[in-house]
Amino acid sequence: MKKLVIILLLVISHSVCAFEFPKADAVPGGIAIIKLDTENTIPKAYFGKRRVMVRKNQLQWEAIVGLPLSLKAGIHKIKVKRGNNTYIKEFSVRNKKYKTQYLTVKKKHVDLSKESIERYQREKKIIVKALRTWRERPEVPTQFIKPVNGPFSSPFGLKRFFNKQPRKPHSGLDIAAPIGTVIKAPADGKVINTGDYFFNGNTVFIDHGQGLITMFCHMNSIDVKEGAIVKQGEVIGKVGMTGRVTGPHLHWSVSLNNTRVEPKLFLSLNE
């Protein structure tokens, strides 16, 4: 009887738990958390054509939506499907201005040769496939630990110029650290890809479930293999300066519904 009571209490406590992470910040590059309904069956939600994470929070379902840096401020909507029924939920996105950064890097990483372009195009398909990964998982870990001990250097969302040439905004968060500093998995997950890429250098992708993917770039060494199941805090490699870099650091990206978002939204204030 005591065992039955304990199990029931655990089930009840889990069903009404409140999630603190990720933090909601409905701006371009941020995350919108949208309340849905209280039905028992799991809904499916879509932002555009991309499926988004859903979870049950204190008996109510909610959608966790990654917002692209290119998204304009205003009213947007998601589509929610439950069986044969479909409904629309609207949400508001605020504007946000990001700073500008000018960097000087090796010419080969800006003025690409034909061989470099061909390599980049081959690698892009692999990277896109990894970031599009969707793995059903009822409980997705959304409270991360900082993967490297070191100060944040280049923030997420910077408008970047390499050798005075405009490039895409900074889609990750840089953490400065000496070569050889250990890199830890921010949360439980599955290693879905590792490789040495032209821009990103030595890279690891971890799938945490429901379209939540973390990417770690410019590594000196990779200490995990594709297919490995990793736990939060497990060492996955070491900091380096491979690929397009100006010094040793970890470039850490968090992707939600194939959209790069602010990694700090998954961290507590003391990280």
GROMACS .gro file of C-alpha atoms in nm:
model
  271
    1MET     CA    1   0.000   0.000   0.000
    2LYS     CA    2   0.282   0.243   0.090
    3LYS     CA    3   0.447   0.183  -0.247
    4LEU     CA    4   0.119   0.256  -0.426
    5VAL     CA    5   0.076   0.583  -0.234
    6ILE     CA    6   0.432   0.691  -0.317
    7ILE     CA    7   0.382   0.616  -0.687
    8LEU     CA    8   0.055   0.813  -0.694
    9LEU     CA    9   0.219   1.109  -0.523
   10LEU     CA   10   0.503   1.106  -0.775
   11VAL     CA   11   0.259   1.097  -1.066
   12ILE     CA   12   0.052   1.382  -0.920
   13SER     CA   13   0.357   1.596  -0.839
   14HIS     CA   14   0.496   1.546  -1.189
   15SER     CA   15   0.167   1.633  -1.360
   16VAL     CA   16   0.140   1.967  -1.179
   17CYS     CA   17   0.508   2.067  -1.187
   18ALA     CA   18   0.593   2.414  -1.311
   19PHE     CA   19   0.877   2.457  -1.560
   20GLU     CA   20   1.108   2.756  -1.513
   21PHE     CA   21   1.307   2.699  -1.831
   22PRO     CA   22   1.338   2.800  -2.099
   23LYS     CA   23   1.256   3.157  -2.007
   24ALA     CA   24   0.998   3.322  -2.230
   25ASP     CA   25   1.124   3.619  -2.433
   26ALA     CA   26   0.907   3.680  -2.739
   27VAL     CA   27   1.158   3.873  -2.952
   28PRO     CA   28   1.342   3.780  -3.273
   29GLY     CA   29   1.594   3.518  -3.162
   30GLY     CA   30   1.394   3.447  -2.847
   31ILE     CA   31   1.126   3.202  -2.735
   32ALA     CA   32   0.748   3.232  -2.713
   33ILE     CA   33   0.566   3.009  -2.464
   34ILE     CA   34   0.202   2.981  -2.566
   35LYS     CA   35  -0.072   2.835  -2.349
   36LEU     CA   36  -0.289   2.580  -2.531
   37ASP     CA   37  -0.555   2.364  -2.361
   38THR     CA   38  -0.604   2.110  -2.084
   39GLU     CA   39  -0.709   1.803  -2.282
   40ASN     CA   40  -0.549   1.469  -2.194
   41THR     CA   41  -0.414   1.374  -2.536
   42ILE     CA   42  -0.091   1.530  -2.664
   43PRO     CA   43  -0.148   1.808  -2.919
   44LYS     CA   44   0.075   1.886  -3.218
   45ALA     CA   45   0.170   2.247  -3.283
   46TYR     CA   46   0.325   2.413  -3.588
   47PHE     CA   47   0.487   2.752  -3.648
   48GLY     CA   48   0.467   2.790  -4.023
   49LYS     CA   49   0.551   2.443  -4.155
   50ARG     CA   50   0.777   2.355  -3.864
   51ARG     CA   51   0.659   2.144  -3.577
   52VAL     CA   52   0.727   2.291  -3.233
   53MET     CA   53   0.780   2.148  -2.888
   54VAL     CA   54   0.479   2.094  -2.660
   55ARG     CA   55   0.468   1.997  -2.294
   56LYS     CA   56   0.220   1.974  -2.012
   57ASN     CA   57   0.276   2.240  -1.748
   58GLN     CA   58   0.055   2.240  -1.436
   59LEU     CA   59  -0.218   2.042  -1.616
   60GLN     CA   60  -0.213   2.278  -1.917
   61TRP     CA   61  -0.041   2.213  -2.249
   62GLU     CA   62   0.188   2.479  -2.386
   63ALA     CA   63   0.392   2.527  -2.704
   64ILE     CA   64   0.760   2.627  -2.683
   65VAL     CA   65   0.836   2.819  -3.003
   66GLY     CA   66   1.178   2.930  -3.129
   67LEU     CA   67   1.157   3.268  -3.305
   68PRO     CA   68   1.396   3.343  -3.597
   69LEU     CA   69   1.628   3.644  -3.580
   70SER     CA   70   1.472   3.755  -3.909
   71LEU     CA   71   1.117   3.757  -3.765
   72LYS     CA   72   0.940   4.094  -3.766
   73ALA     CA   73   0.770   4.233  -3.458
   74GLY     CA   74   0.390   4.203  -3.451
   75ILE     CA   75   0.118   3.942  -3.419
   76HIS     CA   76   0.204   3.587  -3.524
   77LYS     CA   77   0.025   3.255  -3.492
   78ILE     CA   78   0.074   2.885  -3.446
   79LYS     CA   79  -0.151   2.605  -3.565
   80VAL     CA   80  -0.253   2.340  -3.315
   81LYS     CA   81  -0.382   1.998  -3.416
   82ARG     CA   82  -0.565   1.756  -3.189
   83GLY     CA   83  -0.698   1.456  -3.377
   84ASN     CA   84  -0.920   1.588  -3.658
   85ASN     CA   85  -0.957   1.929  -3.494
   86THR     CA   86  -0.736   2.230  -3.568
   87TYR     CA   87  -0.728   2.571  -3.405
   88ILE     CA   88  -0.510   2.884  -3.419
   89LYS     CA   89  -0.335   3.059  -3.131
   90GLU     CA   90  -0.200   3.411  -3.178
   91PHE     CA   91   0.093   3.563  -2.991
   92SER     CA   92   0.280   3.892  -2.996
   93VAL     CA   93   0.650   3.943  -3.079
   94ARG     CA   94   0.839   4.253  -2.962
   95ASN     CA   95   1.124   4.417  -3.150
   96LYS     CA   96   1.486   4.388  -3.036
   97LYS     CA   97   1.800   4.558  -3.164
   98TYR     CA   98   2.127   4.367  -3.157
   99LYS     CA   99   2.476   4.517  -3.153
  100THR     CA  100   2.722   4.514  -3.444
  101GLN     CA  101   3.062   4.347  -3.446
  102TYR     CA  102   3.355   4.378  -3.689
  103LEU     CA  103   3.606   4.092  -3.707
  104THR     CA  104   3.921   4.023  -3.906
  105VAL     CA  105   3.967   3.658  -4.004
  106LYS     CA  106   4.177   3.460  -4.249
  107LYS     CA  107   4.103   3.555  -4.609
  108LYS     CA  108   4.024   3.193  -4.702
  109HIS     CA  109   3.720   3.204  -4.469
  110VAL     CA  110   3.575   3.514  -4.639
  111ASP     CA  111   3.683   3.504  -5.005
  112LEU     CA  112   3.614   3.139  -5.068
  113SER     CA  113   3.787   2.935  -5.336
  114LYS     CA  114   3.588   2.705  -5.564
  115GLU     CA  115   3.700   2.405  -5.358
  116SER     CA  116   3.599   2.575  -5.033
  117ILE     CA  117   3.255   2.663  -5.172
  118GLU     CA  118   3.200   2.305  -5.284
  119ARG     CA  119   3.308   2.176  -4.943
  120TYR     CA  120   3.079   2.423  -4.765
  121GLN     CA  121   2.782   2.322  -4.981
  122ARG     CA  122   2.840   1.953  -4.905
  123GLU     CA  123   2.873   2.018  -4.535
  124LYS     CA  124   2.571   2.249  -4.522
  125LYS     CA  125   2.340   1.960  -4.616
  126ILE     CA  126   2.474   1.751  -4.327
  127ILE     CA  127   2.440   2.039  -4.078
  128VAL     CA  128   2.087   2.125  -4.192
  129LYS     CA  129   1.983   1.760  -4.157
  130ALA     CA  130   2.113   1.753  -3.800
  131LEU     CA  131   1.935   2.075  -3.705
  132ARG     CA  132   1.607   1.948  -3.854
  133THR     CA  133   1.611   1.634  -3.637
  134TRP     CA  134   1.284   1.559  -3.462
  135ARG     CA  135   1.277   1.289  -3.195
  136GLU     CA  136   0.960   1.222  -2.999
  137ARG     CA  137   1.028   1.256  -2.629
  138PRO     CA  138   0.758   1.318  -2.365
  139GLU     CA  139   0.996   1.493  -2.126
  140VAL     CA  140   1.254   1.726  -2.277
  141PRO     CA  141   1.531   1.864  -2.052
  142THR     CA  142   1.512   2.243  -2.079
  143GLN     CA  143   1.722   2.358  -1.784
  144PHE     CA  144   2.082   2.364  -1.905
  145ILE     CA  145   2.417   2.403  -1.739
  146LYS     CA  146   2.686   2.621  -1.893
  147PRO     CA  147   2.893   2.389  -2.117
  148VAL     CA  148   3.228   2.561  -2.052
  149ASN     CA  149   3.377   2.750  -1.760
  150GLY     CA  150   3.464   3.091  -1.899
  151PRO     CA  151   3.324   3.437  -1.971
  152PHE     CA  152   3.071   3.501  -2.245
  153SER     CA  153   3.260   3.683  -2.522
  154SER     CA  154   3.049   3.737  -2.835
  155PRO     CA  155   2.676   3.746  -2.750
  156PHE     CA  156   2.397   3.589  -2.947
  157GLY     CA  157   2.240   3.793  -3.229
  158LEU     CA  158   2.533   4.020  -3.315
  159LYS     CA  159   2.522   4.172  -3.662
  160ARG     CA  160   2.860   4.058  -3.793
  161PHE     CA  161   3.108   4.186  -4.048
  162PHE     CA  162   3.408   3.972  -4.145
  163ASN     CA  163   3.690   4.174  -4.304
  164LYS     CA  164   3.430   4.454  -4.347
  165GLN     CA  165   3.197   4.222  -4.541
  166PRO     CA  166   2.845   4.170  -4.396
  167ARG     CA  167   2.753   3.818  -4.287
  168LYS     CA  168   2.459   3.651  -4.114
  169PRO     CA  169   2.395   3.747  -3.749
  170HIS     CA  170   2.577   3.551  -3.481
  171SER     CA  171   2.352   3.250  -3.428
  172GLY     CA  172   2.517   3.128  -3.110
  173LEU     CA  173   2.688   3.232  -2.790
  174ASP     CA  174   3.068   3.239  -2.762
  175ILE     CA  175   3.240   3.136  -2.440
  176ALA     CA  176   3.609   3.230  -2.412
  177ALA     CA  177   3.837   2.962  -2.267
  178PRO     CA  178   4.192   2.830  -2.319
  179ILE     CA  179   4.257   2.547  -2.561
  180GLY     CA  180   4.196   2.216  -2.386
  181THR     CA  181   3.923   2.339  -2.149
  182VAL     CA  182   3.662   2.064  -2.113
  183ILE     CA  183   3.321   2.103  -2.276
  184LYS     CA  184   3.026   1.943  -2.097
  185ALA     CA  185   2.683   1.840  -2.223
  186PRO     CA  186   2.436   2.108  -2.105
  187ALA     CA  187   2.159   1.848  -2.066
  188ASP     CA  188   2.082   1.482  -2.131
  189GLY     CA  189   2.065   1.390  -2.497
  190LYS     CA  190   2.187   1.185  -2.791
  191VAL     CA  191   2.488   1.269  -3.008
  192ILE     CA  192   2.349   1.278  -3.361
  193ASN     CA  193   2.649   1.411  -3.554
  194THR     CA  194   3.019   1.491  -3.519
  195GLY     CA  195   3.254   1.626  -3.781
  196ASP     CA  196   3.518   1.872  -3.897
  197TYR     CA  197   3.347   2.149  -4.095
  198PHE     CA  198   3.493   2.436  -4.297
  199PHE     CA  199   3.345   2.723  -4.093
  200ASN     CA  200   3.257   2.546  -3.768
  201GLY     CA  201   3.571   2.335  -3.727
  202ASN     CA  202   3.535   2.028  -3.504
  203THR     CA  203   3.166   2.014  -3.414
  204VAL     CA  204   2.924   1.807  -3.207
  205PHE     CA  205   2.543   1.804  -3.229
  206ILE     CA  206   2.329   1.679  -2.938
  207ASP     CA  207   1.957   1.601  -2.978
  208HIS     CA  208   1.759   1.662  -2.657
  209GLY     CA  209   1.418   1.575  -2.806
  210GLN     CA  210   1.127   1.748  -2.983
  211GLY     CA  211   1.346   1.961  -3.208
  212LEU     CA  212   1.576   2.092  -2.932
  213ILE     CA  213   1.933   2.059  -3.063
  214THR     CA  214   2.258   2.198  -2.924
  215MET     CA  215   2.567   2.254  -3.139
  216PHE     CA  216   2.928   2.297  -3.022
  217CYS     CA  217   3.186   2.437  -3.263
  218HIS     CA  218   3.561   2.510  -3.301
  219MET     CA  219   3.653   2.221  -3.070
  220ASN     CA  220   4.013   2.107  -3.032
  221SER     CA  221   3.906   1.747  -2.976
  222ILE     CA  222   3.580   1.549  -2.983
  223ASP     CA  223   3.544   1.290  -2.706
  224VAL     CA  224   3.208   1.136  -2.802
  225LYS     CA  225   3.087   0.934  -3.097
  226GLU     CA  226   2.772   0.961  -3.304
  227GLY     CA  227   2.490   0.765  -3.142
  228ALA     CA  228   2.622   0.806  -2.789
  229ILE     CA  229   2.375   0.883  -2.509
  230VAL     CA  230   2.517   1.158  -2.288
  231LYS     CA  231   2.413   1.285  -1.947
  232GLN     CA  232   2.413   1.644  -1.827
  233GLY     CA  233   2.767   1.737  -1.727
  234GLU     CA  234   2.936   1.460  -1.925
  235VAL     CA  235   3.252   1.571  -2.111
  236ILE     CA  236   3.199   1.577  -2.488
  237GLY     CA  237   3.526   1.738  -2.596
  238LYS     CA  238   3.770   2.024  -2.543
  239VAL     CA  239   3.785   2.389  -2.647
  240GLY     CA  240   3.992   2.474  -2.954
  241MET     CA  241   4.021   2.720  -3.240
  242THR     CA  242   3.937   2.513  -3.547
  243GLY     CA  243   3.735   2.653  -3.839
  244ARG     CA  244   3.670   3.027  -3.879
  245VAL     CA  245   3.794   3.180  -3.554
  246THR     CA  246   4.003   3.467  -3.419
  247GLY     CA  247   4.104   3.284  -3.099
  248PRO     CA  248   4.021   2.984  -2.879
  249HIS     CA  249   3.659   2.968  -2.767
  250LEU     CA  250   3.344   2.757  -2.778
  251HIS     CA  251   3.067   2.864  -3.013
  252TRP     CA  252   2.748   2.722  -2.859
  253SER     CA  253   2.421   2.724  -3.053
  254VAL     CA  254   2.077   2.620  -2.932
  255SER     CA  255   1.824   2.530  -3.201
  256LEU     CA  256   1.451   2.498  -3.139
  257ASN     CA  257   1.219   2.398  -3.426
  258ASN     CA  258   1.524   2.444  -3.654
  259THR     CA  259   1.559   2.804  -3.534
  260ARG     CA  260   1.866   2.933  -3.354
  261VAL     CA  261   1.767   3.101  -3.026
  262GLU     CA  262   1.935   3.273  -2.731
  263PRO     CA  263   2.112   3.001  -2.527
  264LYS     CA  264   2.094   3.208  -2.206
  265LEU     CA  265   1.716   3.147  -2.195
  266PHE     CA  266   1.798   2.791  -2.088
  267LEU     CA  267   2.041   2.891  -1.811
  268SER     CA  268   1.982   2.999  -1.452
  269LEU     CA  269   2.116   3.338  -1.343
  270ASN     CA  270   2.405   3.184  -1.149
  271GLU     CA  271   2.551   3.004  -1.453
   0.00000   0.00000   0.00000
